[in-house]
């Protein structure tokens, strides 16, 4: 009865309220926070204990917002918060979650909701991060763990500043079903909101500030950037060792072996304990693998088996609902974290397991708790759904950090605030082209994504998928269901091997790109739209023809930049998909060169790539430098020589990041940059050099540097 | 600041509350209302002024709920209401909105939200009616104008009465991704809810009570059951008259001609005024058409043109947002209704227009107001979205009712409570098979649906679509975009003509079915699952095979009864779709006969129909009687003879409903039933008779009755 009385009181004053309760604060150079109304205590970041990298943000220098803060409107209506941003003519909006089909979000409507991606960019996705970046040079992070309804320039107000075109569909060809809208509306279904605004001289700077605000991006352990293979779910320890031996025998790289549910005594729901019939001596297995420089990654999900030793203790600390009859622990409770961590330490970390693949925390609606579930902490199911993946990332990361070890693993859901957690998102959707669009979109929102390879309909598709996964944050074959091997498609087995070896060679370059993610917030794989030199008009509208059954509103279609991307400082990757013999590539300003041959290919223009099946088109910026390892099949920790490639006609420099590759000592300054320079004299002669900081030794390189000047 | 204070107060007591505030009332035989918590004042029916037909409900006799009311659980958490119903083993759940692909809802998750149907049964549809009917013999209407999250037996609670199967996916073949769930959960995102519960001896009785609670179903004017044609949007009055003449010349039935947006001076947004260049004398046109017994129906939508004479008055009474730059009137305000009604009376009703096609009030998310819109009445956009179509139906119906005229028209959105409004739902989705599933689903939720015909890829598809629309609530060709005529596909033109003529012949039978909808709440077109004699097991599960990319959870597939349906008392219709030469038909208990030949086809069994292209399979129950008109092309109001067909070997009776066909005088008792009887003596000889009530004359029939005993 108490609740009802309150509700009445609340209803009685639920009329429209203006934004008298909006509090702005300047937090760092180009970062402002806004508290409006009465926000929830639990938001996307409140449980994550992540510290913004204020110093790194301030080091970027001042930046101002391109809009007046008064242009951002807040209303409090019906117990909800209505938030409105202005949109200018030609302004483009990126971000707003891990979308798979679209990159530019203006004109779209979404409900940001953690879920398995279901084939439509409607907001239901593995990382529905409520952050957008505008082409005008600012971004906003709506730090709410609610399901947010977002209308990106779709609705037109009666009092819009841009007067509506008064057209008549009957006779006026200018009539459009999508009239111009000058606002981005967000509905936050609670009584207030925490907002963070970021400015920047370009979109990349805005994204960098967002990432640094979230603690900076991930720096994976170096082994995480090698090649991963997951084994069939019922493999035994012997099968696993045979698999590793087979990789070695075939000269195929392998850094991590992933064990699927069958490593557990029971799973779906989980015991988190080893199955002693398939794995009689897990410690010996993991140590054997470690001695061969192959790390062990374990599948798990959040559902705890009623037969687990934890079950009786977790029962009162878990959700009202189950996941496949397993308890769903309330990870906002410290005692829950302690219980699960205790078991993980004993069963996994103490014997040398390197990390986890955390499945199903996206929910897939049908599996996870419904929104009517309750949690002992009192947090709503809606909020728990939005942060569940982040909570799992947080406590497992901390568990490794407490041992001064970096982990790197996989997760099915993430959200705003989780940028610094060493997890890469994956899913079951499996459309190759859309996987690449997701890779591109991940760079706007501070998450990592892998277009993992499972199976293919043809050797062509197999190779094309392998080519892209080797330019992603996590190069993995996930063969849990049918046990596919990299060499299964015989006619492309050698090509697959070559691209996997190239992945290994690229580790110094990629590791440096991840260091820039950590220290400067620069995403290692990036949308072309985040490349400052990329000035091409990336979207075109084509007007649609009226069709009474297929297009009754004569909707226009849009072409976007969603199939090529940047990797690290200077590489542009333009994948081909099965069935394609050629593709168009849009080059940013400046001269560009073929990665494989060093040949000049073009400059700020559209070129056609016809690389043949064995190659994925990769281009290098003029003056670009790419340091390469030898073709290793494992990273054994020994110091290696470097092949250093220089492209184009300009002088270049590359600061090669180096540290111990596996601990957090880099956070205490235990890292260095090798300064690679290539000078070009007036006659065009090139001369390379590598300079190490005074009195420092490299962790990873033995001092043998071979320069290749690729462009003749 | 006041709002904030309230919010704080509200938050401070937002903990879990038990259902101490649940108030049950017995309203009529087999009908209970429940008020729980503090429901919104505005719900689905509060604005519709519909009176339940309590007398008709009580006439059905007592019925008790198969569950204890204590089994229905209410919780009030986070400002929301969590509602839970028990589910028994084998219990099936139907209803929950106008779904297009599924009939049985157990195992599914939906968010009931008025919208254009987007190809998935996720709750977004034209009539997301929050009513379900259970195979145990009860139903519940959740009378809330909020977006409701519904989990129909998907979630499993830790404290479930049915213990969870403790299976292990690793090794146990019984593992299922969808464990058994014994509850139906509904999240109502506000502080309380109004519930109505209905009991019944079978599902049909439950649905009847629901329909009668909503004022009884629609009784269309008789002309509404004829054949409709819509003309291309830019047709002039002359084009329209030519079209009508062409129908007559070709002997093709025509009862209603529908004019599309171009009849208006401006449309999208609308002026609601005639375009004087295409229609210089609309009064003369409409009267000419009326004199030829062809009614005029006008397209419209809710967006009011800034150039309309109403615009300045409506502006302060409209939504904060526009629909294609048109004002969206707040139809909860009486002055708004008066303004629009004034214009409609002057421009349309006074000259004899018969009704409307009310487009786009489903929203199609991108077009209509976003959920951050505000209305001068203070109602939230969410609530307005849920009831907007119902509001338009309500006031236009009343406008005609005030003139003692029935109207019949089309609408894009509806919801619970609108069963008595004479509108049929249509959309742009256009998948023929799914259109039939929608027709079946409409019968569970008190709405009407037409699988209208627009265009086709082949003459086969054209004919198959025409066959089904002629067994629907509204037989219409909608040729607004490309001007297709019924005879456009020449090779099937005669077959199309014959099925349209059969539609005209069936009007007495169909009109009687609609009378049963009005007076007894029996849907005229019905799911097989609502047929008491239909005892077949209608759904089967097939276990799914594991596939790492296509079916990673090895989901089972389900077969449901979603492609055959009942029409009126005794007809079973089993459509074929383009590409099919034969189909299986599941017959209810009792003997069944072919409609066209009278031949016996089977009894409570599965038969294979091979009707050829020109026929749609139709079957008649043993003893079934079908009265038929001559093959008319218009209904001119003159009295007609009847051909009366009898099927099978049993005696039969049919109460043929009759009234003036166009006024509301039937509500004052101005109607009658003709008592048609066929007796069968011991030798199998049949003898038919038609008995009129004492001292009454039929409105429609001239007393010439010809009996055909179809089964030899």
PDB file of N, CA and C in Angstrom, chain A residues 97-162:
ATOM      1  N   UNK A  97      25.671   1.707 -30.986  1.00  0.00           N
ATOM      2  CA  UNK A  97      25.587   0.256 -30.892  1.00  0.00           C
ATOM      3  C   UNK A  97      26.256  -0.491 -32.018  1.00  0.00           C
ATOM      4  N   UNK A  98      26.450  -1.774 -31.760  1.00  0.00           N
ATOM      5  CA  UNK A  98      27.127  -2.649 -32.710  1.00  0.00           C
ATOM      6  C   UNK A  98      26.140  -3.038 -33.810  1.00  0.00           C
ATOM      7  N   UNK A  99      25.994  -2.151 -34.780  1.00  0.00           N
ATOM      8  CA  UNK A  99      25.113  -2.439 -35.910  1.00  0.00           C
ATOM      9  C   UNK A  99      25.836  -3.290 -36.949  1.00  0.00           C
ATOM     10  N   UNK A 100      25.069  -4.070 -37.682  1.00  0.00           N
ATOM     11  CA  UNK A 100      25.654  -5.011 -38.639  1.00  0.00           C
ATOM     12  C   UNK A 100      25.367  -4.662 -40.096  1.00  0.00           C
ATOM     13  N   UNK A 101      24.473  -3.725 -40.310  1.00  0.00           N
ATOM     14  CA  UNK A 101      24.094  -3.437 -41.699  1.00  0.00           C
ATOM     15  C   UNK A 101      24.254  -1.977 -42.079  1.00  0.00           C
ATOM     16  N   UNK A 102      24.314  -1.115 -41.092  1.00  0.00           N
ATOM     17  CA  UNK A 102      24.380   0.313 -41.382  1.00  0.00           C
ATOM     18  C   UNK A 102      25.531   0.927 -40.599  1.00  0.00           C
ATOM     19  N   UNK A 103      26.066   2.015 -41.107  1.00  0.00           N
ATOM     20  CA  UNK A 103      27.127   2.737 -40.408  1.00  0.00           C
ATOM     21  C   UNK A 103      26.626   4.122 -40.012  1.00  0.00           C
ATOM     22  N   UNK A 104      25.975   4.784 -40.965  1.00  0.00           N
ATOM     23  CA  UNK A 104      25.418   6.106 -40.652  1.00  0.00           C
ATOM     24  C   UNK A 104      24.020   5.923 -40.083  1.00  0.00           C
ATOM     25  N   UNK A 105      23.766   6.575 -38.976  1.00  0.00           N
ATOM     26  CA  UNK A 105      22.520   6.294 -38.265  1.00  0.00           C
ATOM     27  C   UNK A 105      21.446   7.357 -38.442  1.00  0.00           C
ATOM     28  N   UNK A 106      21.784   8.450 -39.103  1.00  0.00           N
ATOM     29  CA  UNK A 106      20.746   9.479 -39.272  1.00  0.00           C
ATOM     30  C   UNK A 106      19.600   8.919 -40.118  1.00  0.00           C
ATOM     31  N   UNK A 107      18.400   9.139 -39.654  1.00  0.00           N
ATOM     32  CA  UNK A 107      17.227   8.618 -40.358  1.00  0.00           C
ATOM     33  C   UNK A 107      16.731   7.304 -39.786  1.00  0.00           C
ATOM     34  N   UNK A 108      17.385   6.835 -38.707  1.00  0.00           N
ATOM     35  CA  UNK A 108      17.020   5.523 -38.187  1.00  0.00           C
ATOM     36  C   UNK A 108      16.441   5.605 -36.767  1.00  0.00           C
ATOM     37  N   UNK A 109      15.677   4.581 -36.440  1.00  0.00           N
ATOM     38  CA  UNK A 109      15.041   4.482 -35.121  1.00  0.00           C
ATOM     39  C   UNK A 109      15.516   3.199 -34.462  1.00  0.00           C
ATOM     40  N   UNK A 110      15.934   3.283 -33.221  1.00  0.00           N
ATOM     41  CA  UNK A 110      16.440   2.098 -32.528  1.00  0.00           C
ATOM     42  C   UNK A 110      15.956   2.075 -31.095  1.00  0.00           C
ATOM     43  N   UNK A 111      15.876   0.885 -30.560  1.00  0.00           N
ATOM     44  CA  UNK A 111      15.689   0.730 -29.114  1.00  0.00           C
ATOM     45  C   UNK A 111      16.914  -0.013 -28.615  1.00  0.00           C
ATOM     46  N   UNK A 112      17.781   0.672 -27.947  1.00  0.00           N
ATOM     47  CA  UNK A 112      19.067   0.092 -27.540  1.00  0.00           C
ATOM     48  C   UNK A 112      18.819  -0.925 -26.438  1.00  0.00           C
ATOM     49  N   UNK A 113      19.139  -2.158 -26.714  1.00  0.00           N
ATOM     50  CA  UNK A 113      18.697  -3.265 -25.866  1.00  0.00           C
ATOM     51  C   UNK A 113      19.685  -4.402 -26.075  1.00  0.00           C
ATOM     52  N   UNK A 114      20.358  -4.826 -25.026  1.00  0.00           N
ATOM     53  CA  UNK A 114      21.288  -5.947 -25.177  1.00  0.00           C
ATOM     54  C   UNK A 114      20.527  -7.174 -25.642  1.00  0.00           C
ATOM     55  N   UNK A 115      20.991  -7.771 -26.699  1.00  0.00           N
ATOM     56  CA  UNK A 115      20.352  -8.987 -27.218  1.00  0.00           C
ATOM     57  C   UNK A 115      21.262  -9.578 -28.286  1.00  0.00           C
ATOM     58  N   UNK A 116      20.962 -10.823 -28.654  1.00  0.00           N
ATOM     59  CA  UNK A 116      21.594 -11.378 -29.838  1.00  0.00           C
ATOM     60  C   UNK A 116      21.152 -10.555 -31.040  1.00  0.00           C
ATOM     61  N   UNK A 117      22.066 -10.290 -31.951  1.00  0.00           N
ATOM     62  CA  UNK A 117      21.692  -9.539 -33.150  1.00  0.00           C
ATOM     63  C   UNK A 117      20.778 -10.393 -34.022  1.00  0.00           C
ATOM     64  N   UNK A 118      19.617  -9.838 -34.343  1.00  0.00           N
ATOM     65  CA  UNK A 118      18.601 -10.629 -35.040  1.00  0.00           C
ATOM     66  C   UNK A 118      18.442 -10.299 -36.507  1.00  0.00           C
ATOM     67  N   UNK A 119      19.452  -9.667 -37.121  1.00  0.00           N
ATOM     68  CA  UNK A 119      19.357  -9.425 -38.557  1.00  0.00           C
ATOM     69  C   UNK A 119      18.846  -8.045 -38.933  1.00  0.00           C
ATOM     70  N   UNK A 120      18.519  -7.227 -37.938  1.00  0.00           N
ATOM     71  CA  UNK A 120      18.059  -5.867 -38.237  1.00  0.00           C
ATOM     72  C   UNK A 120      18.715  -4.880 -37.293  1.00  0.00           C
ATOM     73  N   UNK A 121      19.115  -3.759 -37.821  1.00  0.00           N
ATOM     74  CA  UNK A 121      19.733  -2.719 -36.989  1.00  0.00           C
ATOM     75  C   UNK A 121      18.644  -1.929 -36.266  1.00  0.00           C
ATOM     76  N   UNK A 122      17.991  -2.581 -35.329  1.00  0.00           N
ATOM     77  CA  UNK A 122      16.895  -1.922 -34.598  1.00  0.00           C
ATOM     78  C   UNK A 122      17.280  -1.630 -33.150  1.00  0.00           C
ATOM     79  N   UNK A 123      18.563  -1.754 -32.825  1.00  0.00           N
ATOM     80  CA  UNK A 123      19.016  -1.455 -31.474  1.00  0.00           C
ATOM     81  C   UNK A 123      19.266  -2.690 -30.634  1.00  0.00           C
ATOM     82  N   UNK A 124      18.681  -3.814 -31.037  1.00  0.00           N
ATOM     83  CA  UNK A 124      18.924  -5.063 -30.310  1.00  0.00           C
ATOM     84  C   UNK A 124      20.218  -5.668 -30.817  1.00  0.00           C
ATOM     85  N   UNK A 125      21.236  -5.575 -30.008  1.00  0.00           N
ATOM     86  CA  UNK A 125      22.522  -6.110 -30.430  1.00  0.00           C
ATOM     87  C   UNK A 125      23.382  -6.381 -29.204  1.00  0.00           C
ATOM     88  N   UNK A 126      24.538  -6.965 -29.451  1.00  0.00           N
ATOM     89  CA  UNK A 126      25.415  -7.423 -28.374  1.00  0.00           C
ATOM     90  C   UNK A 126      26.029  -6.280 -27.583  1.00  0.00           C
ATOM     91  N   UNK A 127      26.124  -5.135 -28.208  1.00  0.00           N
ATOM     92  CA  UNK A 127      26.697  -3.969 -27.517  1.00  0.00           C
ATOM     93  C   UNK A 127      25.934  -2.734 -27.993  1.00  0.00           C
ATOM     94  N   UNK A 128      24.753  -2.498 -27.402  1.00  0.00           N
ATOM     95  CA  UNK A 128      23.934  -1.352 -27.847  1.00  0.00           C
ATOM     96  C   UNK A 128      24.411  -0.061 -27.189  1.00  0.00           C
ATOM     97  N   UNK A 129      25.679   0.232 -27.336  1.00  0.00           N
ATOM     98  CA  UNK A 129      26.310   1.343 -26.608  1.00  0.00           C
ATOM     99  C   UNK A 129      25.615   2.669 -26.932  1.00  0.00           C
ATOM    100  N   UNK A 130      25.075   3.342 -25.926  1.00  0.00           N
ATOM    101  CA  UNK A 130      24.383   4.606 -26.176  1.00  0.00           C
ATOM    102  C   UNK A 130      25.350   5.775 -26.311  1.00  0.00           C
ATOM    103  N   UNK A 131      26.210   5.661 -27.293  1.00  0.00           N
ATOM    104  CA  UNK A 131      27.166   6.729 -27.592  1.00  0.00           C
ATOM    105  C   UNK A 131      27.061   7.032 -29.073  1.00  0.00           C
ATOM    106  N   UNK A 132      26.956   8.329 -29.407  1.00  0.00           N
ATOM    107  CA  UNK A 132      27.021   8.684 -30.835  1.00  0.00           C
ATOM    108  C   UNK A 132      28.112   9.703 -31.042  1.00  0.00           C
ATOM    109  N   UNK A 133      28.655   9.688 -32.249  1.00  0.00           N
ATOM    110  CA  UNK A 133      29.622  10.710 -32.627  1.00  0.00           C
ATOM    111  C   UNK A 133      29.084  11.399 -33.874  1.00  0.00           C
ATOM    112  N   UNK A 134      29.157  12.716 -33.838  1.00  0.00           N
ATOM    113  CA  UNK A 134      28.606  13.517 -34.924  1.00  0.00           C
ATOM    114  C   UNK A 134      29.732  14.014 -35.818  1.00  0.00           C
ATOM    115  N   UNK A 135      29.448  14.118 -37.106  1.00  0.00           N
ATOM    116  CA  UNK A 135      30.444  14.642 -38.052  1.00  0.00           C
ATOM    117  C   UNK A 135      30.771  16.105 -37.762  1.00  0.00           C
ATOM    118  N   UNK A 136      29.980  16.754 -36.920  1.00  0.00           N
ATOM    119  CA  UNK A 136      30.305  18.136 -36.561  1.00  0.00           C
ATOM    120  C   UNK A 136      31.431  18.198 -35.536  1.00  0.00           C
ATOM    121  N   UNK A 137      31.828  17.050 -34.991  1.00  0.00           N
ATOM    122  CA  UNK A 137      32.955  17.052 -34.067  1.00  0.00           C
ATOM    123  C   UNK A 137      32.542  17.073 -32.613  1.00  0.00           C
ATOM    124  N   UNK A 138      31.524  16.286 -32.302  1.00  0.00           N
ATOM    125  CA  UNK A 138      31.253  16.067 -30.883  1.00  0.00           C
ATOM    126  C   UNK A 138      30.558  14.716 -30.736  1.00  0.00           C
ATOM    127  N   UNK A 139      30.463  14.275 -29.493  1.00  0.00           N
ATOM    128  CA  UNK A 139      29.790  13.020 -29.243  1.00  0.00           C
ATOM    129  C   UNK A 139      29.098  13.064 -27.894  1.00  0.00           C
ATOM    130  N   UNK A 140      28.162  12.158 -27.689  1.00  0.00           N
ATOM    131  CA  UNK A 140      27.447  12.115 -26.414  1.00  0.00           C
ATOM    132  C   UNK A 140      27.290  10.675 -25.978  1.00  0.00           C
ATOM    133  N   UNK A 141      27.576  10.447 -24.705  1.00  0.00           N
ATOM    134  CA  UNK A 141      27.410   9.133 -24.092  1.00  0.00           C
ATOM    135  C   UNK A 141      26.261   9.254 -23.093  1.00  0.00           C
ATOM    136  N   UNK A 142      25.176   8.543 -23.365  1.00  0.00           N
ATOM    137  CA  UNK A 142      24.009   8.585 -22.494  1.00  0.00           C
ATOM    138  C   UNK A 142      24.183   7.438 -21.508  1.00  0.00           C
ATOM    139  N   UNK A 143      24.664   7.777 -20.341  1.00  0.00           N
ATOM    140  CA  UNK A 143      25.055   6.745 -19.377  1.00  0.00           C
ATOM    141  C   UNK A 143      23.848   6.276 -18.574  1.00  0.00           C
ATOM    142  N   UNK A 144      23.037   5.452 -19.224  1.00  0.00           N
ATOM    143  CA  UNK A 144      21.844   4.901 -18.582  1.00  0.00           C
ATOM    144  C   UNK A 144      21.771   3.417 -18.906  1.00  0.00           C
ATOM    145  N   UNK A 145      21.474   2.615 -17.883  1.00  0.00           N
ATOM    146  CA  UNK A 145      21.345   1.172 -18.100  1.00  0.00           C
ATOM    147  C   UNK A 145      19.890   0.796 -18.379  1.00  0.00           C
ATOM    148  N   UNK A 146      19.158   1.714 -19.003  1.00  0.00           N
ATOM    149  CA  UNK A 146      17.778   1.428 -19.417  1.00  0.00           C
ATOM    150  C   UNK A 146      17.754   1.127 -20.911  1.00  0.00           C
ATOM    151  N   UNK A 147      16.628   0.603 -21.379  1.00  0.00           N
ATOM    152  CA  UNK A 147      16.441   0.472 -22.822  1.00  0.00           C
ATOM    153  C   UNK A 147      16.093   1.857 -23.358  1.00  0.00           C
ATOM    154  N   UNK A 148      16.933   2.391 -24.208  1.00  0.00           N
ATOM    155  CA  UNK A 148      16.727   3.748 -24.703  1.00  0.00           C
ATOM    156  C   UNK A 148      16.118   3.713 -26.102  1.00  0.00           C
ATOM    157  N   UNK A 149      15.087   4.510 -26.286  1.00  0.00           N
ATOM    158  CA  UNK A 149      14.528   4.689 -27.635  1.00  0.00           C
ATOM    159  C   UNK A 149      15.204   5.874 -28.282  1.00  0.00           C
ATOM    160  N   UNK A 150      15.764   5.646 -29.459  1.00  0.00           N
ATOM    161  CA  UNK A 150      16.549   6.686 -30.119  1.00  0.00           C
ATOM    162  C   UNK A 150      15.950   6.953 -31.499  1.00  0.00           C
ATOM    163  N   UNK A 151      15.701   8.205 -31.782  1.00  0.00           N
ATOM    164  CA  UNK A 151      15.167   8.636 -33.077  1.00  0.00           C
ATOM    165  C   UNK A 151      16.185   9.595 -33.679  1.00  0.00           C
ATOM    166  N   UNK A 152      16.972   9.095 -34.627  1.00  0.00           N
ATOM    167  CA  UNK A 152      18.090   9.891 -35.144  1.00  0.00           C
ATOM    168  C   UNK A 152      17.641  10.685 -36.363  1.00  0.00           C
ATOM    169  N   UNK A 153      17.065  11.833 -36.124  1.00  0.00           N
ATOM    170  CA  UNK A 153      16.645  12.644 -37.267  1.00  0.00           C
ATOM    171  C   UNK A 153      15.537  11.984 -38.048  1.00  0.00           C
ATOM    172  N   UNK A 154      14.507  11.543 -37.354  1.00  0.00           N
ATOM    173  CA  UNK A 154      13.377  10.946 -38.068  1.00  0.00           C
ATOM    174  C   UNK A 154      12.114  11.753 -37.842  1.00  0.00           C
ATOM    175  N   UNK A 155      11.997  12.340 -36.688  1.00  0.00           N
ATOM    176  CA  UNK A 155      10.750  13.009 -36.338  1.00  0.00           C
ATOM    177  C   UNK A 155      10.865  14.505 -36.615  1.00  0.00           C
ATOM    178  N   UNK A 156       9.765  15.095 -37.027  1.00  0.00           N
ATOM    179  CA  UNK A 156       9.753  16.528 -37.320  1.00  0.00           C
ATOM    180  C   UNK A 156       8.757  17.201 -36.374  1.00  0.00           C
ATOM    181  N   UNK A 157       9.245  18.179 -35.664  1.00  0.00           N
ATOM    182  CA  UNK A 157       8.373  18.881 -34.726  1.00  0.00           C
ATOM    183  C   UNK A 157       7.587  19.984 -35.422  1.00  0.00           C
ATOM    184  N   UNK A 158       6.441  20.278 -34.864  1.00  0.00           N
ATOM    185  CA  UNK A 158       5.635  21.389 -35.373  1.00  0.00           C
ATOM    186  C   UNK A 158       6.451  22.679 -35.275  1.00  0.00           C
ATOM    187  N   UNK A 159       7.229  22.823 -34.185  1.00  0.00           N
ATOM    188  CA  UNK A 159       7.983  24.063 -33.979  1.00  0.00           C
ATOM    189  C   UNK A 159       9.433  23.953 -34.447  1.00  0.00           C
ATOM    190  N   UNK A 160       9.698  23.055 -35.385  1.00  0.00           N
ATOM    191  CA  UNK A 160      11.060  22.889 -35.895  1.00  0.00           C
ATOM    192  C   UNK A 160      11.607  24.194 -36.460  1.00  0.00           C
ATOM    193  N   UNK A 161      12.922  24.411 -36.248  1.00  0.00           N
ATOM    194  CA  UNK A 161      13.557  25.618 -36.800  1.00  0.00           C
ATOM    195  C   UNK A 161      13.631  25.559 -38.318  1.00  0.00           C
ATOM    196  N   UNK A 162      13.697  24.346 -38.848  1.00  0.00           N
ATOM    197  CA  UNK A 162      13.734  24.193 -40.302  1.00  0.00           C
ATOM    198  C   UNK A 162      12.292  23.983 -40.756  1.00  0.00           C
TER     199      UNK A 162
END
